[in-house]
XYZ file of C-alpha atoms in Angstrom:
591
model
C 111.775 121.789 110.719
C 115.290 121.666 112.391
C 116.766 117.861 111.403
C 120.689 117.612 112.538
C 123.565 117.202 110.852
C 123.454 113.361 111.823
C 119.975 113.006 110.625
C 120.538 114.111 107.281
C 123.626 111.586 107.164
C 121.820 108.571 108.716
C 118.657 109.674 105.577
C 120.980 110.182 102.913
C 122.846 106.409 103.987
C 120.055 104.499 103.534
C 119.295 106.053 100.137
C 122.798 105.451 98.911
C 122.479 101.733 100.284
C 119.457 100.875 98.459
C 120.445 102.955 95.352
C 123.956 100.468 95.145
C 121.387 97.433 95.946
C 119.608 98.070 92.769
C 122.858 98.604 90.868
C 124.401 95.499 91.838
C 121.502 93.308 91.222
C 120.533 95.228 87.661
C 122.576 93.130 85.589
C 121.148 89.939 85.937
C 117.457 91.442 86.539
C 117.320 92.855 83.212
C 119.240 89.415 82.051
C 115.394 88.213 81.334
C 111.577 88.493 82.196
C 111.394 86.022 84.914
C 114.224 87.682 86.574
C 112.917 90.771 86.415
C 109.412 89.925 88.325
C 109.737 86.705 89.561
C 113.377 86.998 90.325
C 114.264 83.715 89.156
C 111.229 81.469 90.725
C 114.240 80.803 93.087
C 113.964 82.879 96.654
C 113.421 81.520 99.876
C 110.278 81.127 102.125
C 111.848 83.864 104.799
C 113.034 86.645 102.690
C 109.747 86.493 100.818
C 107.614 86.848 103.788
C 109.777 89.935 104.961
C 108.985 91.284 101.977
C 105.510 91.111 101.858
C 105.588 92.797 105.220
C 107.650 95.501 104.411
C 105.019 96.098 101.285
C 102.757 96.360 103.415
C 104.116 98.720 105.735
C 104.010 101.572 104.119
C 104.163 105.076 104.797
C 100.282 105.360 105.164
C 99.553 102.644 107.679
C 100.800 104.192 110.713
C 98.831 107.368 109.447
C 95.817 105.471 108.505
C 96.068 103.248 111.845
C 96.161 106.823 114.154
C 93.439 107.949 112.045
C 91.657 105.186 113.162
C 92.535 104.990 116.670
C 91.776 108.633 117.320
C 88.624 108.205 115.576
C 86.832 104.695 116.819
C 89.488 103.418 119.169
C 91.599 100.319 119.346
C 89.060 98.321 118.258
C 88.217 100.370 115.257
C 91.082 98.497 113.525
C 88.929 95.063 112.930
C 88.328 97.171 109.544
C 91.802 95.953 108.752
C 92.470 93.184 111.460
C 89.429 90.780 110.086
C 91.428 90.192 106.923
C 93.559 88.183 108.532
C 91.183 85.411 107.922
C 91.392 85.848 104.085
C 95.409 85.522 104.989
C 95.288 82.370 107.001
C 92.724 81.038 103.874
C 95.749 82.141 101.515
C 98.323 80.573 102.899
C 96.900 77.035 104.329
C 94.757 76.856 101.269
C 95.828 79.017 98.192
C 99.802 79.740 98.418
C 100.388 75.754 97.204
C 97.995 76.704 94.367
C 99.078 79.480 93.140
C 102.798 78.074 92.880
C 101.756 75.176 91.305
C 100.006 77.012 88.280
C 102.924 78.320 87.191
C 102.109 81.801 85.539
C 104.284 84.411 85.271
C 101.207 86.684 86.518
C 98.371 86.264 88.577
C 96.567 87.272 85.670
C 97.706 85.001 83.661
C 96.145 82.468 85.340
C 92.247 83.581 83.574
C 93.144 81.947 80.453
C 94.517 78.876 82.059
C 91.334 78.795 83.917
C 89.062 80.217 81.652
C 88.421 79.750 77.995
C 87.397 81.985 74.351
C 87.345 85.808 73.746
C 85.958 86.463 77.467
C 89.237 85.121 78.946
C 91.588 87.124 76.630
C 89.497 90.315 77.620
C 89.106 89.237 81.169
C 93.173 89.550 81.019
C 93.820 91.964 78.595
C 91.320 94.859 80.774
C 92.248 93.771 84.330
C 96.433 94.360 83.469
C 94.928 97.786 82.700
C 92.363 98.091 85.214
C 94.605 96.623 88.257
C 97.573 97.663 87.077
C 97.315 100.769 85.818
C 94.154 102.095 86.946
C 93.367 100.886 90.720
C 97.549 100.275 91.625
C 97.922 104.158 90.173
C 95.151 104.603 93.208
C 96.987 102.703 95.663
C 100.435 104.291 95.364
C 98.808 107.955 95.044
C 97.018 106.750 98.775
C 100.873 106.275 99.548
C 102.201 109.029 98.502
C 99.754 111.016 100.054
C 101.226 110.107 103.659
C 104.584 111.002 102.574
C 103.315 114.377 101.305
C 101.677 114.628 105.070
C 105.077 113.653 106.237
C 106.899 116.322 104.051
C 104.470 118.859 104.972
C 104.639 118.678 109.090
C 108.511 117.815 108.989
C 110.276 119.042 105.859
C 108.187 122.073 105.234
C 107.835 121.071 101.414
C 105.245 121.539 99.404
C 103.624 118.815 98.664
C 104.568 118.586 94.370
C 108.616 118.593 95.958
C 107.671 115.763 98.377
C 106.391 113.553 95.746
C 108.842 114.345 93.318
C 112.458 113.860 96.223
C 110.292 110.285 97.788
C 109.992 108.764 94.252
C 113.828 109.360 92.457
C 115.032 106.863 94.283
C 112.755 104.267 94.636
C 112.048 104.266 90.834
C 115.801 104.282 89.833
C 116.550 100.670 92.171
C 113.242 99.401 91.103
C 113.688 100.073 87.469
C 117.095 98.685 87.866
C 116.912 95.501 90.374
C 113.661 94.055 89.452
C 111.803 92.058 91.995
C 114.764 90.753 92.991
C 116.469 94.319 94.398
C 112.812 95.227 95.467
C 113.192 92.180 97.908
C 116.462 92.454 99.149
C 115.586 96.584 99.790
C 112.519 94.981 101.474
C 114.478 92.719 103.796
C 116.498 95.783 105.340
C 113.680 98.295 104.724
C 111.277 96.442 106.951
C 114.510 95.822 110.206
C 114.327 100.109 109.925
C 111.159 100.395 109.945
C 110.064 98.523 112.728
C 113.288 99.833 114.946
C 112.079 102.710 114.417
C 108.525 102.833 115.400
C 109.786 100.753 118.615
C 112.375 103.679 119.123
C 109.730 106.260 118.466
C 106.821 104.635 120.533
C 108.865 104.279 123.856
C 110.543 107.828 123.371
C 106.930 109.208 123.038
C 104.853 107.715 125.415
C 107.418 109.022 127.972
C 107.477 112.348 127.204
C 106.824 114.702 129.973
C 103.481 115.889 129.019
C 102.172 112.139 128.088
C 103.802 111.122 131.249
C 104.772 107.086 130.554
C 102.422 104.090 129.789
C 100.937 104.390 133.062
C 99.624 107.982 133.178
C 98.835 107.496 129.282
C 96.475 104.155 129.587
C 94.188 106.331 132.622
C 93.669 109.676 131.075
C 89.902 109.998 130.108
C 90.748 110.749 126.660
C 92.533 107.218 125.984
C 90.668 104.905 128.463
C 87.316 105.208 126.551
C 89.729 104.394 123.098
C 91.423 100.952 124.545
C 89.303 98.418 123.808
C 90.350 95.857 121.940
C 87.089 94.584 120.786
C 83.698 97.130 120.790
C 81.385 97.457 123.127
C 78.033 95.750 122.455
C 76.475 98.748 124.129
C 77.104 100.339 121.194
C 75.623 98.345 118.744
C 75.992 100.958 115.855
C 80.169 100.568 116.557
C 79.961 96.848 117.417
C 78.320 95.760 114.227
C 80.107 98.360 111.283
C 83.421 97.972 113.239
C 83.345 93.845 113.848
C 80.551 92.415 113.441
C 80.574 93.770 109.166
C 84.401 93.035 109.123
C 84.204 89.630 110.553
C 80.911 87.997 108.824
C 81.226 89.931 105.456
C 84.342 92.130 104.737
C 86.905 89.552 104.884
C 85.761 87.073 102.004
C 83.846 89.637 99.670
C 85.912 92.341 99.520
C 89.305 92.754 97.098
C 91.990 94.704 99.110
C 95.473 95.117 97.924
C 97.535 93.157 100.391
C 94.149 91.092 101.485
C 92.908 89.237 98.066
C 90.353 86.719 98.800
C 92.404 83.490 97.248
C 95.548 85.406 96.947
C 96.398 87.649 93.904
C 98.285 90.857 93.382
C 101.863 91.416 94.730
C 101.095 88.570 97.533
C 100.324 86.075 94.544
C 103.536 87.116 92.937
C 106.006 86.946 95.890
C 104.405 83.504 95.859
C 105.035 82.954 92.241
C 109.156 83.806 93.229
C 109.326 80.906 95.546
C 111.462 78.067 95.113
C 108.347 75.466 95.594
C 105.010 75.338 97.317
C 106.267 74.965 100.849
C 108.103 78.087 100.585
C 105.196 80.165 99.346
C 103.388 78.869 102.465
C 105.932 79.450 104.851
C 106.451 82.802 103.119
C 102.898 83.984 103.279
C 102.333 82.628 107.258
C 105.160 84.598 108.224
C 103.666 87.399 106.810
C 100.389 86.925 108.276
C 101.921 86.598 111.694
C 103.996 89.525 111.573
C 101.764 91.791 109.644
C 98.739 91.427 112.334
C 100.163 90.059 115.772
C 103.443 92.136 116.286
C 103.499 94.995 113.998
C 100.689 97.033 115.342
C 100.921 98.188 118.941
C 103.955 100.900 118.456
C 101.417 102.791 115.999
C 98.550 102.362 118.534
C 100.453 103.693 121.216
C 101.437 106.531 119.491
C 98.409 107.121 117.553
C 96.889 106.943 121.881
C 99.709 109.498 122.446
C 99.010 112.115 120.170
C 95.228 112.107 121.705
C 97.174 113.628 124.941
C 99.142 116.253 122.797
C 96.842 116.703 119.972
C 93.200 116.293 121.338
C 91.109 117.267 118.093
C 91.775 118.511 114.610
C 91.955 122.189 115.483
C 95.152 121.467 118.086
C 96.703 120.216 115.157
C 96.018 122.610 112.601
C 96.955 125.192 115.618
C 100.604 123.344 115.806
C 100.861 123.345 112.252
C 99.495 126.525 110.724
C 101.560 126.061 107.228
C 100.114 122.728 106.417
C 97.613 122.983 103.504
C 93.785 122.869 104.836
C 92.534 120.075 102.316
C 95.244 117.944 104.260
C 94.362 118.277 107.675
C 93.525 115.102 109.551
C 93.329 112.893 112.296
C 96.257 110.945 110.328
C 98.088 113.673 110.953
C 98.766 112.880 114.345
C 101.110 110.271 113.752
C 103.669 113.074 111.913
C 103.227 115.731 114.186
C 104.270 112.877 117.032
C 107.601 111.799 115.530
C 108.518 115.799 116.090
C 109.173 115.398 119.341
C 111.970 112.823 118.817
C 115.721 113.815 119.740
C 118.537 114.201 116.751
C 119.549 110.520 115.806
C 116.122 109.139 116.410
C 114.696 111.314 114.168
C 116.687 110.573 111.783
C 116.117 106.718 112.253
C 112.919 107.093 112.320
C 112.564 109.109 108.774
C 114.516 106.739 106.955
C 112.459 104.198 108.343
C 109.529 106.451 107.022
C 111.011 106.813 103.704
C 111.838 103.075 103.800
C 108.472 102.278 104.185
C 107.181 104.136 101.414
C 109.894 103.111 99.488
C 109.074 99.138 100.179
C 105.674 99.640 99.167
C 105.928 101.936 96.174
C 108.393 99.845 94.248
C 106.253 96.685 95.073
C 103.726 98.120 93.235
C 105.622 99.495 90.775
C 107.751 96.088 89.787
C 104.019 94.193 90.261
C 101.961 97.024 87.802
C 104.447 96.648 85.208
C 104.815 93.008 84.841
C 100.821 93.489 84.233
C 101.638 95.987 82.003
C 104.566 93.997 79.882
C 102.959 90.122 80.358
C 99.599 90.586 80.327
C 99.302 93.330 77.938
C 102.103 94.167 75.712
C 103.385 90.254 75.317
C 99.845 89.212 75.074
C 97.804 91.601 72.957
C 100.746 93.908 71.007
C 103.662 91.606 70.445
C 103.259 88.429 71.471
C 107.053 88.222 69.797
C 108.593 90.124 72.377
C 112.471 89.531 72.954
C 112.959 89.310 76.635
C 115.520 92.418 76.601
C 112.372 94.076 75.137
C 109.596 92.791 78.217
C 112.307 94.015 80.424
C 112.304 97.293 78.674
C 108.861 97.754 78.486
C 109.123 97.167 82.421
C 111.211 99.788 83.158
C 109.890 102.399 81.215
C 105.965 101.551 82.338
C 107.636 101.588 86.093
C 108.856 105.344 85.713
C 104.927 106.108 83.796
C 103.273 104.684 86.939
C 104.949 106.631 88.947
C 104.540 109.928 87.432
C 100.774 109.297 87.536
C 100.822 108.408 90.954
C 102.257 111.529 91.970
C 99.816 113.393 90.547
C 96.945 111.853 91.782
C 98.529 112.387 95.151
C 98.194 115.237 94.971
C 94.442 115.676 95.084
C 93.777 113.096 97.938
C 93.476 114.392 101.299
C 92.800 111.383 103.915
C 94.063 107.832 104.005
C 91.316 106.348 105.763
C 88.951 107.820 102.754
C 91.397 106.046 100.226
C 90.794 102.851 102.384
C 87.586 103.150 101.874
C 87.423 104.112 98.348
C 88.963 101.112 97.489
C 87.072 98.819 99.709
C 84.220 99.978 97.848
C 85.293 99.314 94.766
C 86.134 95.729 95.194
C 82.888 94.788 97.236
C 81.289 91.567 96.069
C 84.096 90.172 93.745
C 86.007 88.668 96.741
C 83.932 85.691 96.717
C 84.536 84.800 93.396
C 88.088 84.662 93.397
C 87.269 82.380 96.625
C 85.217 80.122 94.543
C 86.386 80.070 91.153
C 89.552 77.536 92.339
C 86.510 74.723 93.450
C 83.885 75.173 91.633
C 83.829 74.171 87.971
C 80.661 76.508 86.612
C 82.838 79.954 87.549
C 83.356 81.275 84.185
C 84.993 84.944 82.566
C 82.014 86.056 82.531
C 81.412 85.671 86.593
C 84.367 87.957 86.874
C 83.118 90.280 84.520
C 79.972 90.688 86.051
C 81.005 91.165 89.306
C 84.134 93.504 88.611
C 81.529 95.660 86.596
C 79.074 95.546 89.265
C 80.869 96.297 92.146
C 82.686 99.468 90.420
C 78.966 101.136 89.363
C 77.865 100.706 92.307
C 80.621 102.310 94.009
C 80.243 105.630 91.697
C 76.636 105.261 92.383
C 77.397 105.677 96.725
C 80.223 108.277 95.725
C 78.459 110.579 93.232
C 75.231 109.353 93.002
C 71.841 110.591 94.681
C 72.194 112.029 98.051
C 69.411 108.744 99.101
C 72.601 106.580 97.923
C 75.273 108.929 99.144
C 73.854 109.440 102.484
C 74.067 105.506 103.945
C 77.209 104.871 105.942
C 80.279 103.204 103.855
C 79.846 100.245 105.808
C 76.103 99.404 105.096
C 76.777 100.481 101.482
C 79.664 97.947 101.663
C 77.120 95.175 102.703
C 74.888 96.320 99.487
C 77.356 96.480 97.532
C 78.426 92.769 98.585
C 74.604 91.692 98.470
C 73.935 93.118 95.193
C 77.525 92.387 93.493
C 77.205 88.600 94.354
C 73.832 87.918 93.452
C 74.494 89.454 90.288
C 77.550 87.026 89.311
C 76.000 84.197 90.737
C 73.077 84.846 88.282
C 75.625 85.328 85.367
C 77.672 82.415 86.021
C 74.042 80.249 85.789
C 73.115 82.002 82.640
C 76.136 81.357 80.388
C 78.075 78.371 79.037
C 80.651 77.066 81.483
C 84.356 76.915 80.252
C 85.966 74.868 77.204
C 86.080 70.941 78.669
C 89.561 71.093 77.558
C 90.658 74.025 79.153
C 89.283 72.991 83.021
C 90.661 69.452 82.595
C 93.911 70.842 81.582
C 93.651 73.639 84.735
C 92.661 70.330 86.854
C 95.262 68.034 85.794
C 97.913 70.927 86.579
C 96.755 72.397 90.034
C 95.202 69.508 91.638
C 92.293 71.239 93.387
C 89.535 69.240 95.425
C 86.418 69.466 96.585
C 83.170 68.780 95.477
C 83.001 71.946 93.336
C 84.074 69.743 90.711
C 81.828 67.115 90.281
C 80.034 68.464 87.148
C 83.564 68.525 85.628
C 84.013 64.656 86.911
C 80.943 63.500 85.604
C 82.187 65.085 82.177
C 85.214 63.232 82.073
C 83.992 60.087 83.395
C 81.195 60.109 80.907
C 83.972 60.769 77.639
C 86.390 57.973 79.716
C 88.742 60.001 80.498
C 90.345 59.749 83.882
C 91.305 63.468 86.316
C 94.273 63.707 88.042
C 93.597 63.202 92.176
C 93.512 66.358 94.044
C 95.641 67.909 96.436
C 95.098 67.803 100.363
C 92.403 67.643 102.189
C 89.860 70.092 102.617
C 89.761 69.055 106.837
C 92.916 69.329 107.139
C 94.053 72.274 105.730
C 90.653 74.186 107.500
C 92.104 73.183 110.857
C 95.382 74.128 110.086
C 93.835 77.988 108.609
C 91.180 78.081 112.007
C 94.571 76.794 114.362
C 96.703 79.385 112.556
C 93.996 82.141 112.840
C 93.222 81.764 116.595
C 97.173 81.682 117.093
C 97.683 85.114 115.648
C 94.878 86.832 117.013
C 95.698 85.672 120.728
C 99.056 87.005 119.995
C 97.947 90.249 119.301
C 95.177 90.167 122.083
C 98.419 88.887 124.744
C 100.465 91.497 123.214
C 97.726 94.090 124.126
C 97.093 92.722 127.635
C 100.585 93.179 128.506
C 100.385 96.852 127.058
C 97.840 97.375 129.461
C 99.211 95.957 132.266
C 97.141 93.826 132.686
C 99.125 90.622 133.587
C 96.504 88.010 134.116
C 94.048 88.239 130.785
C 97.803 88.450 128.954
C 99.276 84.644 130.320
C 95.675 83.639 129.456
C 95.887 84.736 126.209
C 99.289 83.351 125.951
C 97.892 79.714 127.034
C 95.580 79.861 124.144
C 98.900 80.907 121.835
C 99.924 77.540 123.178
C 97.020 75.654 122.569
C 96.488 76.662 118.855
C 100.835 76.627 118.167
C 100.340 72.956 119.513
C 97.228 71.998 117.239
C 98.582 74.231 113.665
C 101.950 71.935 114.703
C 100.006 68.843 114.552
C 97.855 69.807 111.274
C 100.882 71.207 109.476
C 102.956 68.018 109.471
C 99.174 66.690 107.707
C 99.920 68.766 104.880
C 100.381 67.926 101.285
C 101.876 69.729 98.758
């Protein structure tokens, strides 16, 4: 690969800037814990959303989106566009929540909630298990599409790739905290999506794609535009939205997507500066993330279709590239090398920003897991804060190092998407539930997280009779079986300590009547709960208003791709509608 003089100058800037970032902001990061991953509880609602969609776009989404598109079409993205619904349920419902409980962790929050041994463990194995164990898989997914990246435009083997993507971004994320990963985030997501603009209109006009015009009516893209599947296909229209849209969305754990919040969403949350923040924070990352991020990767991801038609045009083009890594995610790469000398190099560092956003998310997130919930809690609970921050640092550069390594023995993103679907089928609804109804216990969430990650070795490894179903019916036994298991648990043993849900009650404020066994309790002992928060009407209009918005967006936004002027103003008048309605209903909101 040939990259100019100016390239390399415009890819080496944007490392030096976010290098001197972390440097600047090291001193009072390491100056204590909170600073370090909650970056002072004190950061405002819009630099917090921009982060939280620069996490999220990372290096592999524009693979995994082409890998999609070429595969089941437009609409074959309702795998990822029905969790929007779990978003609008996070922010309208969940964001005030979670910043009123006040944990340093997400995790934290099971022995606030929960009570005994089964709590402690509950904490003590998910630090390990999420963050160690299944963020180790999500960064290694990551790297994976910057090894793809290295491989079709560097030429590097894929061991160099991982080891020249990850210097960096561990050395400001060791250094800044959460506080330099958000500040990184804020420019790292204005390159990014400049350059996938950039590269999308650059692209679709080249000479043998022809413009937007000649793109949208060649046979190989018109049968791919759809924006929702056809119901003449009713294999396609029920695994790619029907499945999504009744099931996927509220029983399935997906980094990025928690059912209830959770994860690096939960702790961007846990930064703001009060509860209106975290939901302004977390709608502006729903709105970005699903109605005006998308279309340059599905145009380009359409694109490569005309240049790249099937998997052996690609390995053709790129004869060098290891065969365990070709796929249809490739396309997206081998695209950007048909972009001039300046754009290129915009659009790499936007690449490399990408992964770079995302990485040291997970990163600054798996290690405050890693000092909080497991060093602090279960080896020295004496910790000095210099040490927590230490302990940060150092598990930051371990997490890495394992990351790269299991990168290196992945070979698709979309089969990492699913891998990890899989493994969190069924447990969503519990981390729905467990906020509004009292009789969720530990061991609910043991039983479930247990459940659901058999069962997933058992359709991975298992007998070919197991094997053989299609992920997305295995997904739906995997949900079936997970939840009826927990929900049989949770019936089965005690409920938590009296004093320990009262004192979860009095502190977030939840309502519904989930807790009526709890009220009983307390009116029967005389004792009097603290009224909760909001009101369950409300705050469902505002999450259906806010839902409808963003999908019409996106649908309008398509339209107008198209061309096709007169379903896009319609579209637009139902933007209207809902804006006016979640306008109404948010004013209606308590915090």
């Amino acid at each position: 690969m040939n990259i100019s003089s100016l390239d390399w100058i415009i890819i080496l800037l944007f490392f030096t800037v976010f290098l001197i970032i972390g440097l600047i902001v090291s001193k009072k990061a390491g100056s204590s814990s909170k600073e370090f991953f909650l970056s002072g509880r004190n950061m405002p609602w819009w630099l917090l959303g921009v982060s939280m969609v620069a996490t999220t776009f990372s290096a592999d989404t524009p693979n995994l989106v082409t890998d999609i598109v070429r595969q089941n079409g437009v609409a074959g993205n309702w795998v990822w566009w029905a969790f929007l619904i779990t978003g609008m349920l996070t922010v309208f419902v969940y964001a005030k929540l979670w910043r009123k409980s006040g944990v340093l962790t997400d995790l934290e929050f099971y022995e606030k909630r929960y009570s005994g041994k089964e709590a402690a463990f509950l904490r003590g194995f998910r630090a390990i298990y999420l963050g160690v164990f299944f963020n180790i898989m999500i960064m290694a997914s990551v790297s994976l599409a910057a090894i793809k990246i290295g491989e079709v435009m560097f030429g590097l083997e894929p061991w160099k790739t991982v080891v020249y993507a990850s210097i960096i971004t561990v050395a400001y994320s060791s250094l800044g905290g959460l506080r330099g990963v958000i500040l990184t985030d804020f420019l790292q997501f204005l390159v990014a999506m400049v350059g996938s603009v950039a590269a999308a209109i650059y692209i679709i006009n080249l000479p043998e794609v022809g413009g937007l015009d000649a793109l949208l009516t060649r046979p190989e893209v018109a049968s791919k535009l759809d924006l929702i599947p056809s119901i003449d296909n009713r294999e396609l229209f029920i695994t790619l939205l029907i499945i999504p849209i009744a099931v996927q969305w509220w029983s399935v754990w997906y980094p990025g997507a928690e059912p209830g919040g959770g994860g690096y969403i939960a702790q961007r949350m846990l930064s703001s500066k009060n509860e209106k923040h975290a939901v302004s924070a977390t709608f502006l990352f729903n709105i970005t993330h699903y109605a005006l991020r998308p279309w340059p990767w599905i145009l380009i991801a359409l694109a490569s279709l005309v240049v790249y038609p099937d998997l052996a045009s690609i390995k053709e083009a790129f004869p060098g590239i290891s065969e365990s890594k070709i796929g249809h995610d490739l396309g997206y790469s081998a695209m950007l090398l048909t972009l001039p000398k300046g754009l290129l190099g915009i659009v790499i560092a936007s690449l490399i920003a990408a992964y770079m956003s995302t990485i040291s998310t997970h990163l600054n997130w798996g290690s405050s897991y890693v000092a909080f919930d497991f060093y602090q809690r279960f080896i020295k609970p004496e910790a000095t804060e210099k040490e927590l921050v230490n302990v940060g640092r150092i598990s930051t550069v371990i997490l890495m190092i394992l990351a790269g390594l299991f990168a290196l023995v992945l070979t698709s993103a979309y089969d990492a998407f699913q891998i990890l679907l899989s493994i969190g089928a069924g447990t969503g609804s519990i981390f729905i539930l467990r906020w509004f109804w009292w009789r969720i216990n530990a061991y609910s969430e043991i039983a479930g997280m247990v459940v659901s990650f058999i069962l997933a070795l058992l359709f991975k490894f298992g007998p070919e009779s197991l094997t053989s179903i299609s992920s997305e019916y295995q997904l739906l036994l995997s949900v079936g079986v997970t939840t009826a298991v927990w929900v049989l648990v949770t019936l089965m043993t005690k409920p938590t300590d009296y004093k320990t849900l009262v004192s979860f009650f009095n502190l977030v404020k939840p309502y519904g009547k989930g807790w009526n066994g709890l009220r009983k309790q307390a009116q029967a002992k005389g004792e009097k709960l603290e009224p909760g928060i909001g009101r369950f009407s409300v705050d469902l209009l505002a999450m259906f208003a806010g839902t409808v918005l963003i999908y019409a967006l996106l649908f309008a936004t398509g339209m107008f791709v198209y061309g096709n002027i007169e379903y896009g103003l319609i579209w637009l008048g139902i933007v209207l509608v809902s804006t006016i309605t979640l306008v109404k209903a948010w004013k209606k909101l308590t915090f």
